Coordinates of C-alpha atoms in Angstrom, one line a residue:
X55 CA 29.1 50.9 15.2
X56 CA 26.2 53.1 13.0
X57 CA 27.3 52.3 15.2
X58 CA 24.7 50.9 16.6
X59 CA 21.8 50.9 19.2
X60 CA 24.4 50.2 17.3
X61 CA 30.2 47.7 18.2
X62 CA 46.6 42.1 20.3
X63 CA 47.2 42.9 16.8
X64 CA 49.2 44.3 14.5
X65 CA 49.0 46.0 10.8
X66 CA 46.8 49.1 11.7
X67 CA 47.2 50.6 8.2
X68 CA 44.3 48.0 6.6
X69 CA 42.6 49.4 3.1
X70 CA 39.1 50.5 3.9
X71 CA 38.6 49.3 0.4
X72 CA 37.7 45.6 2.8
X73 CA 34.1 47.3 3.0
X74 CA 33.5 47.6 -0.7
X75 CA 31.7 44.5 -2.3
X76 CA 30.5 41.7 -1.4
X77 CA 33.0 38.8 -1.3
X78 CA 35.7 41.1 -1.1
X79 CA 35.8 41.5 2.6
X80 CA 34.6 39.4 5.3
X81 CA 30.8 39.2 6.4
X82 CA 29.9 40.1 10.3
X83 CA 29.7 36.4 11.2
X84 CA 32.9 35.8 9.9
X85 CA 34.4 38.5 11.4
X86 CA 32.8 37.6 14.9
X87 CA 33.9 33.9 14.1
X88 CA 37.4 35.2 13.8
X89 CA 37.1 37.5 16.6
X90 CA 36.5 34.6 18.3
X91 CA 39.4 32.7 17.6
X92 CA 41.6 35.1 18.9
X93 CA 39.9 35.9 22.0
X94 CA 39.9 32.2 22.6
X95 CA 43.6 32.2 22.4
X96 CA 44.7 35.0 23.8
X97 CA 43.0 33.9 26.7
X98 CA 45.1 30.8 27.2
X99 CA 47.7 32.3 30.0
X100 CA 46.0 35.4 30.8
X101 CA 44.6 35.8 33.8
X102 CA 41.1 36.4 34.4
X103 CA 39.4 40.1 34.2
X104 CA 39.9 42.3 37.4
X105 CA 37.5 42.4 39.6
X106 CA 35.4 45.7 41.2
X107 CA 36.7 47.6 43.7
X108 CA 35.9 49.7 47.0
X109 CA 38.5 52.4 46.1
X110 CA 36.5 55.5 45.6
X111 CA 36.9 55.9 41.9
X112 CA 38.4 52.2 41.3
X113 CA 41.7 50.7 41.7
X114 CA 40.9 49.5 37.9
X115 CA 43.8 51.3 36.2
X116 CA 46.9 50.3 38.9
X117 CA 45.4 46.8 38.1
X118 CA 45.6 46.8 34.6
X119 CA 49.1 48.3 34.6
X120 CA 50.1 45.4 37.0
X121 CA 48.6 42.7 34.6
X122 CA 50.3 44.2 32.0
X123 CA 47.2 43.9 29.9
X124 CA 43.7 45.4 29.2
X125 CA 40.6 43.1 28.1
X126 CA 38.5 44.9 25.3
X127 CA 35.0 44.1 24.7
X128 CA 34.6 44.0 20.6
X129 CA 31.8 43.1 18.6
X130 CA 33.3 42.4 14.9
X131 CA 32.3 45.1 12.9
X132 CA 33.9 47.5 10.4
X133 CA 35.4 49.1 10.7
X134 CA 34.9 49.4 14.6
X135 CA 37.2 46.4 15.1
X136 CA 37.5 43.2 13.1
X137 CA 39.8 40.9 11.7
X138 CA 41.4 42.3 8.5
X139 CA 43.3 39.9 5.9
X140 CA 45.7 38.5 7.8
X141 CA 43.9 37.3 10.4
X142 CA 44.6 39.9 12.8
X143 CA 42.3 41.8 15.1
X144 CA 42.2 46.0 13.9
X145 CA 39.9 48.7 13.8
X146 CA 40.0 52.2 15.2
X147 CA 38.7 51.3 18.3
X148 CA 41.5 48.4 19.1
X149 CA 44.1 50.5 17.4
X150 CA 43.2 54.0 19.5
X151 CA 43.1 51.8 22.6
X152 CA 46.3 50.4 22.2
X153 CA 47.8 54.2 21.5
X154 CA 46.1 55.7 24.7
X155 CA 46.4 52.3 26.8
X156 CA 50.2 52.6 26.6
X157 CA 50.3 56.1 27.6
X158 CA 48.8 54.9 30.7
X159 CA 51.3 52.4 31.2
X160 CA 49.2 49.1 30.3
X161 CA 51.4 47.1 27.5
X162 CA 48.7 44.8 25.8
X163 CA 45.1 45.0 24.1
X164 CA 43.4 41.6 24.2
X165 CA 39.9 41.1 22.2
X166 CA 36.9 39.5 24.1
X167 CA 34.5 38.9 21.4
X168 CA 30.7 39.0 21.8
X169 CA 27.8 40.8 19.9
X170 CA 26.9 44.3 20.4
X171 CA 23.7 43.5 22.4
X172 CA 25.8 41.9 25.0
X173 CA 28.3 44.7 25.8
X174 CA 27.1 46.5 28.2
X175 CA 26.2 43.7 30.2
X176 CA 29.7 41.7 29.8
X177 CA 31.2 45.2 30.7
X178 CA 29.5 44.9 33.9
X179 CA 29.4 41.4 34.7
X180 CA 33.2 41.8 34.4
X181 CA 34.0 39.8 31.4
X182 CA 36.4 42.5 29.9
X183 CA 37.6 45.7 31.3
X184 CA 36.5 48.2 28.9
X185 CA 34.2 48.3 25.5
X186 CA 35.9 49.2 22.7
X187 CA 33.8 49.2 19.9
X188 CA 32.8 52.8 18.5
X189 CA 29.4 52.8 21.0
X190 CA 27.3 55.5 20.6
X191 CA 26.9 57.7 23.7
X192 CA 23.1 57.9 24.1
X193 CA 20.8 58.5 27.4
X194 CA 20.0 55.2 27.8
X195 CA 23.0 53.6 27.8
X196 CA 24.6 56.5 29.9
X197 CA 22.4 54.7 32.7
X198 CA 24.0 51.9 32.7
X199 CA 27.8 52.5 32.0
X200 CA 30.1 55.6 32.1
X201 CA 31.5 57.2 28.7
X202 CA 34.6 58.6 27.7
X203 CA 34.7 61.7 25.0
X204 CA 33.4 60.8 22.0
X205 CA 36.8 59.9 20.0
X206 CA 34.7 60.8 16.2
X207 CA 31.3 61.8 15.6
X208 CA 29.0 60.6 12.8
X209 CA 26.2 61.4 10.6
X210 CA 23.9 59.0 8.5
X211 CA 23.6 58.0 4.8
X212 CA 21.9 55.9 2.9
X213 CA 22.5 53.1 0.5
X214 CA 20.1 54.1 -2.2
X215 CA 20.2 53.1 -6.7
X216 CA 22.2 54.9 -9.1
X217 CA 20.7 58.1 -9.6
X218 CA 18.6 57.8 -6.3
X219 CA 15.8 57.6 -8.4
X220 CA 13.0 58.1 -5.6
X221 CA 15.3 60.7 -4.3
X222 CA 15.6 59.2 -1.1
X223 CA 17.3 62.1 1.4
X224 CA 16.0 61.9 4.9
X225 CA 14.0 59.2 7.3
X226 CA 11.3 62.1 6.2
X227 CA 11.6 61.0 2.6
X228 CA 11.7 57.5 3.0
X229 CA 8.2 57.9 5.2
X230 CA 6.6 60.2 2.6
X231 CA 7.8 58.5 -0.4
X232 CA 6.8 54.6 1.1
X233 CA 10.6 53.6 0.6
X234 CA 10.8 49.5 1.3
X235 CA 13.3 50.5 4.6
X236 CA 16.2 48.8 5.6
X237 CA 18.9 49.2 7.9
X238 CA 21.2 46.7 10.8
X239 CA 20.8 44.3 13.7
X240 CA 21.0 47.4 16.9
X241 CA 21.3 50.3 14.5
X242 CA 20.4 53.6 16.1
X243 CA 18.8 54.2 12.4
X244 CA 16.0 52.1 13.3
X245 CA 15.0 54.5 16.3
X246 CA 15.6 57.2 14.0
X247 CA 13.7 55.7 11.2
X248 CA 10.4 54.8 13.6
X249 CA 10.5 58.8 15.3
X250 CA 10.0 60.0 11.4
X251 CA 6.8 57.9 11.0
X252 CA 8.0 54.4 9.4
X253 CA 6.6 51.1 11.4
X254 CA 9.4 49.7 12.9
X255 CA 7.4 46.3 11.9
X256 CA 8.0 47.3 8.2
X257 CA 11.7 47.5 8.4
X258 CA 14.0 45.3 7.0
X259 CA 16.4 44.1 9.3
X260 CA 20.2 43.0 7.9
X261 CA 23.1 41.8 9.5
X262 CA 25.5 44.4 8.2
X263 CA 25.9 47.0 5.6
X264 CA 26.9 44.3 3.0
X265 CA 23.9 42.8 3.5
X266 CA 22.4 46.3 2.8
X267 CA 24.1 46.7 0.1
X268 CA 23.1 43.5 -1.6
X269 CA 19.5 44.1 -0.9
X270 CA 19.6 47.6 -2.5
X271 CA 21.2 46.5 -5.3
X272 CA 18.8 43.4 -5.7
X273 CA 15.6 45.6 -5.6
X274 CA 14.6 44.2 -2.1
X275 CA 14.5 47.1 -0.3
X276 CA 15.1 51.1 -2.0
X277 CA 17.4 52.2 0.8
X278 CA 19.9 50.9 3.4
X279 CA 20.6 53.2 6.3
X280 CA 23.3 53.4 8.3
X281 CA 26.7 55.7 9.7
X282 CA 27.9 58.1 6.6
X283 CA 31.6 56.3 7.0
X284 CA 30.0 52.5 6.6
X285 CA 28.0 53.6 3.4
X286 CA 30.2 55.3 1.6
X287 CA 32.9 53.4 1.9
X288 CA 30.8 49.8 1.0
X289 CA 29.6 51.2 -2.2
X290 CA 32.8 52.1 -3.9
X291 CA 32.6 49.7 -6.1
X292 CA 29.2 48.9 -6.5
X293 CA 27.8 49.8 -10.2
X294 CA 24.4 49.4 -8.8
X295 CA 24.0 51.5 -5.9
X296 CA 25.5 54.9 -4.8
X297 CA 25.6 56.6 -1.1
X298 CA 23.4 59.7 -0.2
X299 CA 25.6 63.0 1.0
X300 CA 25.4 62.7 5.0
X301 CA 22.3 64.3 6.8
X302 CA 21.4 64.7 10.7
X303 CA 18.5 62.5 11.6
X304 CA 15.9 64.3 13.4
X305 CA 15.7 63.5 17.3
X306 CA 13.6 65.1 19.5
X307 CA 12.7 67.6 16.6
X308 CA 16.1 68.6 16.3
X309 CA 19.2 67.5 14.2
X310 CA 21.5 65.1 15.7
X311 CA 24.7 64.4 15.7
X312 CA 26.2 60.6 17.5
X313 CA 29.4 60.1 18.6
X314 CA 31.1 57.1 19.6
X315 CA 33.0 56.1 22.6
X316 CA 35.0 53.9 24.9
X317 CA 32.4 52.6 28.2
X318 CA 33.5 51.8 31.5
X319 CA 31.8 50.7 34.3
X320 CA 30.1 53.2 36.6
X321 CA 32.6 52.8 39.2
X322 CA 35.6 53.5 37.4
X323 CA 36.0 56.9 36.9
X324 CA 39.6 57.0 37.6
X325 CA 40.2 55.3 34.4
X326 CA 37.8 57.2 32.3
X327 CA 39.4 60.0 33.7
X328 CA 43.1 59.1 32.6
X329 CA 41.7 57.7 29.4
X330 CA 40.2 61.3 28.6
X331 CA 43.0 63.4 29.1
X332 CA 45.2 61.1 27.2
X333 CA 42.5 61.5 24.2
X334 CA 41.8 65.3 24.4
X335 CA 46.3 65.3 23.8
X336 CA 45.5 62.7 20.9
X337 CA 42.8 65.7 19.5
X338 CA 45.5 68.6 20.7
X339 CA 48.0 67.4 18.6
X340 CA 46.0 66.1 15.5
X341 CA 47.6 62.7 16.4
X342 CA 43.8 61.1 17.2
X343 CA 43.0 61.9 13.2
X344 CA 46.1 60.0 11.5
X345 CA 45.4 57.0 14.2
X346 CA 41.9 56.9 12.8
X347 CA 42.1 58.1 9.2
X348 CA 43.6 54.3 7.5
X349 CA 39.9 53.3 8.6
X350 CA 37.9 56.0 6.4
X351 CA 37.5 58.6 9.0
X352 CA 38.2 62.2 8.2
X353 CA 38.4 65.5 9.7
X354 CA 34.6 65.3 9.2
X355 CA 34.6 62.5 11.9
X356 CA 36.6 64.8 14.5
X357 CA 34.8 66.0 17.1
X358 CA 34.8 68.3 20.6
X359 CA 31.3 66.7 21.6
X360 CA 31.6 66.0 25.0
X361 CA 29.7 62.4 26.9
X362 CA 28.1 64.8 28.8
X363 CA 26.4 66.9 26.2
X364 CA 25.5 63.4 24.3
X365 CA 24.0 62.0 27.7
X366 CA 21.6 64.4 28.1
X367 CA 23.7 66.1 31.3

């Protein structure tokens, strides 16, 4: 989910070697195709999403334990949540949720598939119960929905040649130097990208950070952009292209850090509630790291940031 402006299974432990090359892992339609698929039939004897409450705070959490099951809005990406190579739906967001969601006494995770753009409003139109799919916690979307803790944090790379010959270091850099820009469908990096001076109708615009990767390494652009975990983990074995150490875009004229999180709907802050005490136990007892770490994130990724700090509160 860069993450974005930025997204029932088994085998956890997936390689995070999936995001390397092209071809060796599966492309964001693909994933969402799969996605998909499962959602589809999962669906076939579940019963439909629980609807709002009047209970001051919601009712949301005694429902899900009585359904035995919580609906997950997903949007296919790595290593957010996707389908690995077996088929099955994984990614830290799925695989935290079914660690914390257990504590709490709800048995089941069950994808609902859609693209990032249309998570916030199929959170609140009711189509799944919660969105699970490394959001970033930003103002804007703090209006509409209500955020856990963030469960990582995140800084940015770039995608740049071997050598970074144009030595290609900030969104500052890629202005003053006239880099050919690039970066994902919803990435927060474009936002970032246009507040350092580049013309958002100058960027290049790819599906994912394959894609990035392919256009680096084909001359098309000089520099992908995207979440420090994506990029360095897709060009591991690329002999063409190398990632940038991580830097702090500039926001507001001061270095930024995003972190990701699980949304709910405004009126359920019971849930949140429960869901962030059972995370700050998951951070307590370093049990949050080893959940997230077969996905490339390290003790670099852990955070104390807080929804409110990120939401401007």
């Amino acid at each position: 989910m860069a993450p974005p402006e930025r997204s029932p299974h088994k085998s956890p432990h997936r390689s995070p070697e999936h995001l390397s090359r092209p071809g060796s892992g599966p492309t964001r339609r693909s994933l969402l195709a799969g996605v998909a698929a499962l959602g589809t039939l999962g669906a076939a004897g579940c019963s439909r999403v629980a609807t709002a409450s009047d209970v001051e705070g919601g009712d949301l959490l005694d429902r899900l334990r009585a359904a035995g099951v919580v609906r997950l809005g997903i949007a296919g990406e790595i290593p957010f949540g996707f389908i690995d190579e077996n088929g099955e739906l994984t990614g830290e967001a799925p695989e935290l949720a079914e660690v914390i969601f257990k504590r709490l006494g709800v048995a089941r995770v069950q994808p609902v598939p859609t693209e990032f753009g249309s998570l916030i409003p199929g959170l609140n139109s009711q189509q799944f119960d919660v969105v699970a799919a490394g959001m970033y916690v930003n103002p804007e979307r703090c209006a509409q929905v209500i955020f856990a803790d963030p469960d990582y944090q995140m800084l940015d790379a770039f995608i740049v040649r071997k050598g970074n010959p144009k030595g290609l270091r900030s969104y500052q850099d890629v202005v003053e130097k006239k880099a050919k820009f690039a970066t994902g469908t919803g990435y927060a990096e474009i936002q970032y990208a246009v507040e350092a001076g580049y013309e958002e109708g100058d960027i290049l615009i790819v599906p994912d950070q394959v894609a990035g990767l392919n256009a680096v390494e084909a001359g098309r652009v000089d520099v992908f952009a995207g979440t420090a975990l994506t990029v360095r983990e897709v060009v591991k074995k690329s002999a063409r292209a190398q990632a940038t150490e991580p830097f702090k875009p500039i926001v507001g004229g001061k270095p930024h850090v995003d972190g990701g999180a699980f949304a709910f709907r405004p009126t359920e802050t019971k849930l949140r509630d429960a869901f962030n005490a059972e995370l700050r136990k998951l951070k307590r007892s370093g049990e949050l790291l080893r959940v997230l770490r077969p996905f490339g994130f390290t003790e670099a990724e852990m955070t104390d940031l807080t929804a409110k700090e990120l939401c401007g509160g």
